[in-house]
Coordinates of C-alpha atoms and ligand atoms in Angstrom, one line a residue:
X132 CA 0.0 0.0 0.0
X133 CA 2.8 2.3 1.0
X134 CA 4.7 1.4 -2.4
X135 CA 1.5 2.4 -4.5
X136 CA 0.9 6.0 -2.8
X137 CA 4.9 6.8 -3.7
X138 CA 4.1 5.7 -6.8
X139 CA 1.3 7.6 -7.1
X140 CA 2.6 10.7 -5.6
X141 CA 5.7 10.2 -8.1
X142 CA 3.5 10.2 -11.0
X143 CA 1.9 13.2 -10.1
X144 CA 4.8 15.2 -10.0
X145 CA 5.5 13.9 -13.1
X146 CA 1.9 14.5 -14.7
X147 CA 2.7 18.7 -13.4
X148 CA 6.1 18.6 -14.8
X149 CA 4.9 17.9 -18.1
X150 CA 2.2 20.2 -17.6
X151 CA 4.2 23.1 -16.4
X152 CA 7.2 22.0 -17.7
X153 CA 9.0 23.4 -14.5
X154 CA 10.8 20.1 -13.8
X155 CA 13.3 21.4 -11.2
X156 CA 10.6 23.4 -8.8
X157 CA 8.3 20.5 -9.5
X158 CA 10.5 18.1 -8.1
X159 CA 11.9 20.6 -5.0
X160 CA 8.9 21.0 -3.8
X161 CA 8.0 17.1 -4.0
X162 CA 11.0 16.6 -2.0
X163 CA 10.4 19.2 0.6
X164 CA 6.7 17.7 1.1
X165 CA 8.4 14.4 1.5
X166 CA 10.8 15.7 4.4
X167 CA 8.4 18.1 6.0
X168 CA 5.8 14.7 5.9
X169 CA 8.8 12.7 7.3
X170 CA 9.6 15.4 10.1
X171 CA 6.2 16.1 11.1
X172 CA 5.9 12.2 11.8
X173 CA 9.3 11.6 13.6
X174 CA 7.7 14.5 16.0
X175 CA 4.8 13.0 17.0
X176 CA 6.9 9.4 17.1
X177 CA 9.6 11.3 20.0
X178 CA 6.5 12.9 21.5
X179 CA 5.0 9.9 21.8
X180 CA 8.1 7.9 23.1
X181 CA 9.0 10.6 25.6
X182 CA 6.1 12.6 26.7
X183 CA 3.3 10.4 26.9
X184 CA 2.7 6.2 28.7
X185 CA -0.2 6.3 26.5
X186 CA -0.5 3.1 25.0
X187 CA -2.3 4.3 21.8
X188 CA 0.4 5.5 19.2
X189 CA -0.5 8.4 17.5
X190 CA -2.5 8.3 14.0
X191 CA -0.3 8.2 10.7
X192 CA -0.8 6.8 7.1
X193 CA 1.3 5.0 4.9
X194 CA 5.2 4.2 6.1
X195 CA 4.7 5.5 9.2
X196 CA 1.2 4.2 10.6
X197 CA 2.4 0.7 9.9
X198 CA 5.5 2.0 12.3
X199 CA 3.4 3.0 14.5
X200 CA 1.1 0.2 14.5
X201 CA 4.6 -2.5 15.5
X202 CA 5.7 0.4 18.2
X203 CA 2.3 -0.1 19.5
X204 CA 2.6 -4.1 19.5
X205 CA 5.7 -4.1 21.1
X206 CA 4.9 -2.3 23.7
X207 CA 1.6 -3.4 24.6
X208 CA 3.6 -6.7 24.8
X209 CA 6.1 -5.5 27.1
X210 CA 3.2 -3.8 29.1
X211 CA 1.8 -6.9 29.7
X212 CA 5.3 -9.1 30.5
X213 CA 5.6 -6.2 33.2
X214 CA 2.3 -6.7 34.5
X215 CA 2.5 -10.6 35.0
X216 CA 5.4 -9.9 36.6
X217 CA 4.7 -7.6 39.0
X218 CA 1.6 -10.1 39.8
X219 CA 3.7 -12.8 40.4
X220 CA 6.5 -11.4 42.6
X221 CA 3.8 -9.7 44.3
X222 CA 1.9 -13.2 44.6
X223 CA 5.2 -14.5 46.0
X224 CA 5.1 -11.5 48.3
X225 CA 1.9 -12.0 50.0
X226 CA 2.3 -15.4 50.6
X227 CA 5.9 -14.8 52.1
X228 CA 4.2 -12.3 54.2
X229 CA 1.9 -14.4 55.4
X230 CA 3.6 -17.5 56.2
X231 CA 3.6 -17.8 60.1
X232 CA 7.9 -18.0 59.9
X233 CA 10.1 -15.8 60.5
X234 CA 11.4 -14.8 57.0
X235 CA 14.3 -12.7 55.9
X236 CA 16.2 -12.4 52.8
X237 CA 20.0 -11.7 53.2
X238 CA 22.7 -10.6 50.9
X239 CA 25.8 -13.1 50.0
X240 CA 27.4 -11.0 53.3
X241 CA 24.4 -11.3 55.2
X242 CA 23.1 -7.6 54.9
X243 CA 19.1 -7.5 55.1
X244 CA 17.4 -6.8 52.1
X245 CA 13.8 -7.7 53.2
X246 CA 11.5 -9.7 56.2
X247 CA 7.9 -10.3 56.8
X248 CA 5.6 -9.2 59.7
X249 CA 6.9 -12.5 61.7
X250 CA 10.5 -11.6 61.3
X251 CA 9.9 -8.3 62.9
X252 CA 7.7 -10.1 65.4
X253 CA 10.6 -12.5 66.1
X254 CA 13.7 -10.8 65.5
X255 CA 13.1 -7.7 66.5
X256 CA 13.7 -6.1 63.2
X257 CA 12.5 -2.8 62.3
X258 CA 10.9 -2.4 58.3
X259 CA 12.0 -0.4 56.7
X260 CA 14.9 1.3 58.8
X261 CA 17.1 -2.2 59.0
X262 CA 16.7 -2.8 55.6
X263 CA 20.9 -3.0 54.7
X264 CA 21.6 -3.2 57.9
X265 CA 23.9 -6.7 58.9
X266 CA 21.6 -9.6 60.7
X267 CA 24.3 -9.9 63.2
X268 CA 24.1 -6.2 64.6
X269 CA 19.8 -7.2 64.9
X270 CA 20.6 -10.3 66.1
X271 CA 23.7 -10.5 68.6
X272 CA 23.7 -13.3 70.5
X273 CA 27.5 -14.9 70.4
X274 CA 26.5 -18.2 69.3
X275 CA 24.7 -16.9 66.2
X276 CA 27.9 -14.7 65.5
X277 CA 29.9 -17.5 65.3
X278 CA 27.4 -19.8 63.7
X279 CA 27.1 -16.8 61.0
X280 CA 30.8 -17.1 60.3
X281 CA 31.2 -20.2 59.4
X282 CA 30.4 -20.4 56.0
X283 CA 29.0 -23.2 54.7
X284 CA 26.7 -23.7 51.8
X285 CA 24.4 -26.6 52.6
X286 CA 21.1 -25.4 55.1
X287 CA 21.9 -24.6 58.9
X288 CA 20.4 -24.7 61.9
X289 CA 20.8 -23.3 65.6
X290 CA 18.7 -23.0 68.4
X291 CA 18.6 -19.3 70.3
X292 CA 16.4 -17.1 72.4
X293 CA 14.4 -14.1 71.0
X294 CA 16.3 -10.9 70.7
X295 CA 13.0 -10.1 71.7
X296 CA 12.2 -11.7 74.3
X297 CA 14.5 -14.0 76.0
X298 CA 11.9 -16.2 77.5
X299 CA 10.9 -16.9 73.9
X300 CA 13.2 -19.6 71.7
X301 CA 13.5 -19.9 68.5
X302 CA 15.3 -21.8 65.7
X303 CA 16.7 -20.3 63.3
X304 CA 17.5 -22.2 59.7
X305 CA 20.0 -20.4 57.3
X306 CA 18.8 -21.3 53.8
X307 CA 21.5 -20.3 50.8
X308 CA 20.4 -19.8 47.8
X309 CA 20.6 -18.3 44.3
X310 CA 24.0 -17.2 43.7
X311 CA 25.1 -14.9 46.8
X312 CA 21.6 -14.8 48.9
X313 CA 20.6 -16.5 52.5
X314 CA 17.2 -17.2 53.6
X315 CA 16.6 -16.5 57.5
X316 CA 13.8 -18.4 58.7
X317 CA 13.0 -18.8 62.5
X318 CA 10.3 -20.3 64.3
X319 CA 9.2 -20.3 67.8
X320 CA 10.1 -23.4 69.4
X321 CA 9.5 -22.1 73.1
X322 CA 6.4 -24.7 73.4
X323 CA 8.5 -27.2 72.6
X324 CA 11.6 -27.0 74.4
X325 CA 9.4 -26.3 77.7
X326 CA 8.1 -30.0 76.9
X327 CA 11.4 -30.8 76.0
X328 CA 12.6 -29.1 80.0
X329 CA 9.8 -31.1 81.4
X330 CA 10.3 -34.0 80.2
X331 CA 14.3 -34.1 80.9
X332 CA 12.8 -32.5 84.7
X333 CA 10.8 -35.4 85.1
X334 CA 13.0 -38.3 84.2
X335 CA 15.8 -36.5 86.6
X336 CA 13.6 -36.0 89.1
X337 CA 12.1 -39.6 89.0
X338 CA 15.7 -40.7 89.1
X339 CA 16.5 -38.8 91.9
X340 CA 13.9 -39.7 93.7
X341 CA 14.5 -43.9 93.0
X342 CA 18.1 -43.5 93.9
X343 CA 18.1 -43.6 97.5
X344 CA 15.1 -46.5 97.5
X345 CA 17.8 -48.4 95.4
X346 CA 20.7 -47.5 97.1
X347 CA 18.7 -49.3 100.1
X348 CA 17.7 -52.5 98.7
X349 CA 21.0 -52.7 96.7
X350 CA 22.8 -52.6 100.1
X351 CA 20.3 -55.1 101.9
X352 CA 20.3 -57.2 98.7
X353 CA 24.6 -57.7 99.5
X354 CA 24.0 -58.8 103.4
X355 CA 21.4 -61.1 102.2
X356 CA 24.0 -62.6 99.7
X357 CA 26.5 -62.4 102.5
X358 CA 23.9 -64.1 105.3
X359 CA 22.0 -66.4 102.9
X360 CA 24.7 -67.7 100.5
X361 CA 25.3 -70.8 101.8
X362 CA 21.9 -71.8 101.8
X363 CA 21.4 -73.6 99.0
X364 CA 16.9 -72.7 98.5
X365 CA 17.9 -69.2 99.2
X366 CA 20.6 -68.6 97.4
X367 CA 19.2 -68.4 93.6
X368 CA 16.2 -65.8 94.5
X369 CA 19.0 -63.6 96.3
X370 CA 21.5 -63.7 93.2
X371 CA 18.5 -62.8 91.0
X372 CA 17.7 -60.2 93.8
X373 CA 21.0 -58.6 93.7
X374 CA 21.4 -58.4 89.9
X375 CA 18.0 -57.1 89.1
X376 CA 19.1 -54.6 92.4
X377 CA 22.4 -53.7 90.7
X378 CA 20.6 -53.2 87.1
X379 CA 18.4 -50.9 88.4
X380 CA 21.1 -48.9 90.3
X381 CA 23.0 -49.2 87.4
X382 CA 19.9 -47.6 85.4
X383 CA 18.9 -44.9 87.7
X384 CA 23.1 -44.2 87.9
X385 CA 22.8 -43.6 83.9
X386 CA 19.6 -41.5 83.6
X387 CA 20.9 -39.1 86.0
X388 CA 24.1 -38.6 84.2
X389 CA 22.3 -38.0 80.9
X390 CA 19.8 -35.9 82.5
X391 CA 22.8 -33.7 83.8
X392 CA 25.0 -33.7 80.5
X393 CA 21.6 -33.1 78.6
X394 CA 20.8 -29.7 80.8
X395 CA 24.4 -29.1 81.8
X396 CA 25.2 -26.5 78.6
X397 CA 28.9 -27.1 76.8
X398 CA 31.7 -27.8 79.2
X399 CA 32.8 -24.7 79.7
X400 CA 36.3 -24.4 80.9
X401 CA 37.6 -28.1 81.8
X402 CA 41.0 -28.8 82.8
X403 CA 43.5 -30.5 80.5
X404 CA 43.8 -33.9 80.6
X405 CA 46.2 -36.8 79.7
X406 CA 44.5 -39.1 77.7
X407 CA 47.5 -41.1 77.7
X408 CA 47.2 -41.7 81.7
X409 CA 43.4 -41.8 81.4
X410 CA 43.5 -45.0 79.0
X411 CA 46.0 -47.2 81.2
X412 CA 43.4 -46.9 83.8
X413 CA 40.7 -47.4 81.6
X414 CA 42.5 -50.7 80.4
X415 CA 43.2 -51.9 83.6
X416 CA 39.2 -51.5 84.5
X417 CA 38.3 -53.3 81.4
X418 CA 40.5 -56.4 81.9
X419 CA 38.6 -56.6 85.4
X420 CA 35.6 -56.4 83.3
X421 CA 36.5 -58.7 81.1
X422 CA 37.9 -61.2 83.7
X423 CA 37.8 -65.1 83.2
X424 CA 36.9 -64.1 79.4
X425 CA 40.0 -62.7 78.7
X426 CA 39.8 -60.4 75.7
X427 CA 43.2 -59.3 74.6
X428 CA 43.4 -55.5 75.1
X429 CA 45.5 -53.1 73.2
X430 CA 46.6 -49.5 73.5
X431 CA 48.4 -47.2 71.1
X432 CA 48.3 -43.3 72.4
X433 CA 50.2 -40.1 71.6
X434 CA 52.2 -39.3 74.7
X435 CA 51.1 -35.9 75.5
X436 CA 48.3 -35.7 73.8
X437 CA 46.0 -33.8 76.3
X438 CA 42.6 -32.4 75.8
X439 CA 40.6 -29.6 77.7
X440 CA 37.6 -31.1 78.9
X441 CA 35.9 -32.6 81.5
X442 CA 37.4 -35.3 83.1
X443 CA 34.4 -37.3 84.5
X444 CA 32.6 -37.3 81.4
X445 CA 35.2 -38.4 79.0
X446 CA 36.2 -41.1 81.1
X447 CA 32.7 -42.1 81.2
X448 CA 32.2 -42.2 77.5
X449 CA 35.5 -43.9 77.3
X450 CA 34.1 -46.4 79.4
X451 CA 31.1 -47.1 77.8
X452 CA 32.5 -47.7 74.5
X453 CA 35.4 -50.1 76.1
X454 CA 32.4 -51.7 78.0
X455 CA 30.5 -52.6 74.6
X456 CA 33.5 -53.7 72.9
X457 CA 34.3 -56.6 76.1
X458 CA 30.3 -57.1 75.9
X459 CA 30.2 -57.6 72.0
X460 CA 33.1 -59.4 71.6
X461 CA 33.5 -63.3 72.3
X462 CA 35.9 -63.8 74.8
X463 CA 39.7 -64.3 74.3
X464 CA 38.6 -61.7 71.4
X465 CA 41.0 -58.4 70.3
X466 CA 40.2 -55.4 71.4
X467 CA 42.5 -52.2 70.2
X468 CA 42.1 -48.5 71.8
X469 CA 43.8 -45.8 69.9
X470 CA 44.5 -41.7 70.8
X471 CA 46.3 -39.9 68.1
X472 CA 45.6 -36.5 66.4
X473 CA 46.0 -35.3 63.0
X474 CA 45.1 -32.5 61.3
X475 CA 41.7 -32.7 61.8
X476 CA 41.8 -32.9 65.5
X477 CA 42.4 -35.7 68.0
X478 CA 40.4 -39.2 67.6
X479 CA 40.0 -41.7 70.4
X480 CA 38.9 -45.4 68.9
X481 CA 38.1 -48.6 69.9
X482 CA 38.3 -51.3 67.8
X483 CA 36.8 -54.6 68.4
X484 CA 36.7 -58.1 66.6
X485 CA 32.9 -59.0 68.1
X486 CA 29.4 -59.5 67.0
X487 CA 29.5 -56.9 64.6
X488 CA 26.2 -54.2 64.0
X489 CA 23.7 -54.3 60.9
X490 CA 24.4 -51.5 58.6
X491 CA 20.4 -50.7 59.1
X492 CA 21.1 -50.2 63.1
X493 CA 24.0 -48.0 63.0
X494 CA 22.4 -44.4 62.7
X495 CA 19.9 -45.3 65.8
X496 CA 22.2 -46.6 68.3
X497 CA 22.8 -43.4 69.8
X498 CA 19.4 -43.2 71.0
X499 CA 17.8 -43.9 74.5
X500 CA 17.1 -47.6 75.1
X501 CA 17.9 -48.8 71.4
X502 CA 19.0 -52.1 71.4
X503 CA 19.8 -54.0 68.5
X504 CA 19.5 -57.6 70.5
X505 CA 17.7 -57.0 73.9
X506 CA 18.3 -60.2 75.6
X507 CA 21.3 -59.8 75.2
X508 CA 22.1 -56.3 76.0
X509 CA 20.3 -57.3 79.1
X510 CA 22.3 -60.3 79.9
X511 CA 25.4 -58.2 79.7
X512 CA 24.0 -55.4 82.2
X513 CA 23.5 -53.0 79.9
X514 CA 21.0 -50.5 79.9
X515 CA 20.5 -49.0 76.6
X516 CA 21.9 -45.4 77.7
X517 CA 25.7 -45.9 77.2
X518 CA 25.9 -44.9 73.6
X519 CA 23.5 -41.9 74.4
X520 CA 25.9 -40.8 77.0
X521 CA 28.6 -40.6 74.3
X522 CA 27.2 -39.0 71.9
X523 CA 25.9 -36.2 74.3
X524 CA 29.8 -35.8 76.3
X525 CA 31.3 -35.5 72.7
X526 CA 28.7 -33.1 71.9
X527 CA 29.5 -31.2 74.9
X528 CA 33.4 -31.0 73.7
X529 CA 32.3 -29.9 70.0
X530 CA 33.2 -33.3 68.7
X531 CA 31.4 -36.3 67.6
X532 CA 31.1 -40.3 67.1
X533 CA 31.7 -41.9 64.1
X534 CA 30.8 -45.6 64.3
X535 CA 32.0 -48.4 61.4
X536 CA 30.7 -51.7 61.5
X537 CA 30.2 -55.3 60.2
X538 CA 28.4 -58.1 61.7
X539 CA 29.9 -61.2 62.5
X540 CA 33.4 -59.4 61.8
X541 CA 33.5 -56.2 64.1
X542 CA 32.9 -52.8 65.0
X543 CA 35.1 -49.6 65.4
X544 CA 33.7 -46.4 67.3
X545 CA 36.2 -43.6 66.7
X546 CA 35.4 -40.0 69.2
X547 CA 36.9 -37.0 66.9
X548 CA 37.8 -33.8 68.8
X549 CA 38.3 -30.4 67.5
X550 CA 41.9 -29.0 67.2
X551 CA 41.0 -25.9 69.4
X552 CA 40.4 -27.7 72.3
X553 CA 43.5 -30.2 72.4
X554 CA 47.3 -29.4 73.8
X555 CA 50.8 -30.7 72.1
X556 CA 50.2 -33.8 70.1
X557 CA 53.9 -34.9 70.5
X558 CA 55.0 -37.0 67.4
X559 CA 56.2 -40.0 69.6
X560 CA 54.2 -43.0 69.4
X561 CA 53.6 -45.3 72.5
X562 CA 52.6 -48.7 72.0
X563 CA 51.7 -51.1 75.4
X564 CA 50.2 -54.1 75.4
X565 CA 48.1 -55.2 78.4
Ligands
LIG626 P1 23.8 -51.2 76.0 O1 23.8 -50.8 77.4 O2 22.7 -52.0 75.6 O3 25.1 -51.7 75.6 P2 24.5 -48.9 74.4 O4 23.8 -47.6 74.2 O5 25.9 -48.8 75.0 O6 23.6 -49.8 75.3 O7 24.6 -49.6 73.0 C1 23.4 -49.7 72.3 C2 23.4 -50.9 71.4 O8 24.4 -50.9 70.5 C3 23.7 -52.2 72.2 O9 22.5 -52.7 72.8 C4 24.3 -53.1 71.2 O10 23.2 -53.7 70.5 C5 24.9 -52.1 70.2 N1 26.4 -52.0 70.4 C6 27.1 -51.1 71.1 N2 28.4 -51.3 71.1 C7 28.6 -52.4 70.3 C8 29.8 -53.2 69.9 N3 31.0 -52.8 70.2 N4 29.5 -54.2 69.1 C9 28.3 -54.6 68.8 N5 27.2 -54.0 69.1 C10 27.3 -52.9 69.9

């Protein structure tokens, strides 16, 4: 269409230059209408563009109308790409905003750049005067410092009271994602770990109560071996007396020291200790233990190798995990203990040659009263707590257990320690054998 009204226009200049046979001004003034035609249009094109968000171009013929007609298509279309954005970040938006969580979207250096309602709720934050501010100058507490700096890029969580409130608790998960961005999310746990307090208060205090009751018959229980021994229809009921006696003490003994390392808090200070020392005792317990069965008992320690910590408790995780070994293993069997440090940190393992655990056991042992053969756990004197015990005493020196195993072959449980907390690993190795 555009082609035929040049055309046309061109043949009317040609029809007057034939008729006036002033071909030059003819033709001027042809091209002057052409650029004054072209310049009127490019005005109302930049006035368009510029002045007005109208989405209706202005109206034109020829060249230019169909120009303005694609200028019009293209950006109605971006008109409406805009507008499906905005509804869907703002979609996002509301439902963030109404999601009962703490929520709070942090820069790669963890700098605020937005929260919800709960965040402010929980966090204290103030919208929008902390928005660039760091998380860590809203949020101050020591253990979330230090939980901040350590960079990691897989989802975190820690446990903390309400800058808020400090009677409120919260957990707080640290989310990355994209390429340099955190999600915050906290929820209010306070219902829980009250349950949590009450239940760990009522299994100390029912312990605490049952101790002296136990202490009592425990005590009468030994006389009556003492008295009644030698008589033959006595002696049975009192055996079974004194062993169920000594299970229970033994029982009540083990909830109370969970209940305590469970409330107790980390360490704290310590003292340093010689593991070294601490394991020739240990070995000289466990071949009492292991008595008549004779296990063959190994030791191989760093000499001055010490650890800051808390003496009572390592020895009793120690303990436990020599315990299991002489338990698990058939007797004459080879036991190995080892303390050496590297540079991940210091490692305490025992090694045994016994009964072996199912691969399908392994991540639940640590847990209260799980067994994976309870006759004979039983039969042994075990009650179900020793490997709870460990895991919460290496909690409580930043380290943790790391257990290998196959049945019918053996099992190692290695304790790992942090370097911070360990003194001169000299290079000399010491091997005894007892
Ligand atoms: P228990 O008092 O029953 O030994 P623990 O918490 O110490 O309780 O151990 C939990 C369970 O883990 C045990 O009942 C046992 O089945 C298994 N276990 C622990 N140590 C060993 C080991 N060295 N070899 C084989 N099984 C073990």
């Amino acid at each position: 269409m555009a082609y035929v009204r040049v055309a046309l226009a061109l043949l009317a200049l040609l029809l007057l230059g034939l008729l006036t046979g002033w071909w030059l001004l003819v033709f001027f003034l042809g091209a002057v209408a052409a650029l004054a035609w072209d310049w009127f249009n490019l005005r109302k094109l930049e006035h368009w563009l510029r002045m007005t968000r109208k989405l209706d171009p202005p109206k034109s013929a020829g060249l230019w109308g169909e120009i303005f007609d694609g200028l019009h298509r293209m950006r109605k279309r971006s008109r409406d790409r805009d507008q499906r954005r905005r509804t869907l970040v703002r979609t996002y938006r509301d439902s963030i905003k109404a999601m009962p969580d703490a929520t709070v979207v942090l820069s790669g250096d963890y700098h605020v750049e937005w929260c919800n309602q709960a965040a402010r709720d929980l966090l204290g934050l103030r919208w929008p005067q902390d928005e660039g501010q760091r998380i860590s100058n809203i949020v101050r507490h020591p253990e979330f410092v230090t939980f901040l700096s350590r960079y990691s890029r897989e989802p975190r969580t820690i446990t903390l009271p309400s800058p808020v409130d400090g009677r409120l608790w919260m957990e707080v998960r640290l989310v990355p994602y994209a390429k340099k961005r955190h999600l915050l999310l906290a929820r209010d746990t306070t219902a829980l770990r009250r349950l949590e307090t009450m239940r760990s208060d009522f299994v100390a205090n029912v312990s605490h109560e049952l101790r002296t009751p136990l202490t009592v018959i425990y005590g009468v229980s030994e006389t009556l071996g003492q008295e009644l021994g030698e008589h033959p229809e006595y002696a049975r009921s009192v055996q079974l007396l004194q062993e169920q006696a000594e299970r229970m003490k033994n029982l009540v003994d083990d909830l109370l020291l969970l209940s305590r390392l469970e409330t107790g808090g980390a360490t704290g200070q310590g003292h340093w200790i010689d593991v070294s020392k601490l394991l020739s005792t240990l070995v000289e317990e466990g071949r009492l233990l292991s008595g008549a069965r004779e296990h063959q008992i190994t030791v191989e320690t760093e000499p001055g190798l010490m650890i800051l910590g808390n003496e009572k408790e390592l020895r009793s995780a120690f303990a436990n995990l020599l315990a299991n070994a002489i338990n698990y293993t058939p007797d004459q069997g080879q036991i190995d203990l080892r303390w050496w440090s590297d540079a991940a940190g210091a490692h305490f393992q025992v090694r045994d040659t016994g009964i072996g655990i199912a691969v399908q056991h392994i991540d639940r042992l640590t847990e209260r009263f799980y067994r994976v053969d309870n006759g004979r756990s039983k039969s042994r004197g075990g009650t179900g707590l020793g490997l709870a015990i460990v895991k919460h005493v290496l909690m409580r020196h930043g380290g943790q257990l790391t257990i290998r195993s196959e049945p019918g072959k053996g099992s190692t449980f290695t304790c790992s320690f942090p370097p911070k907390i360990l003194r001169h690993p000299a290079q000399r190795h010491d091997r005894e054998s007892a």
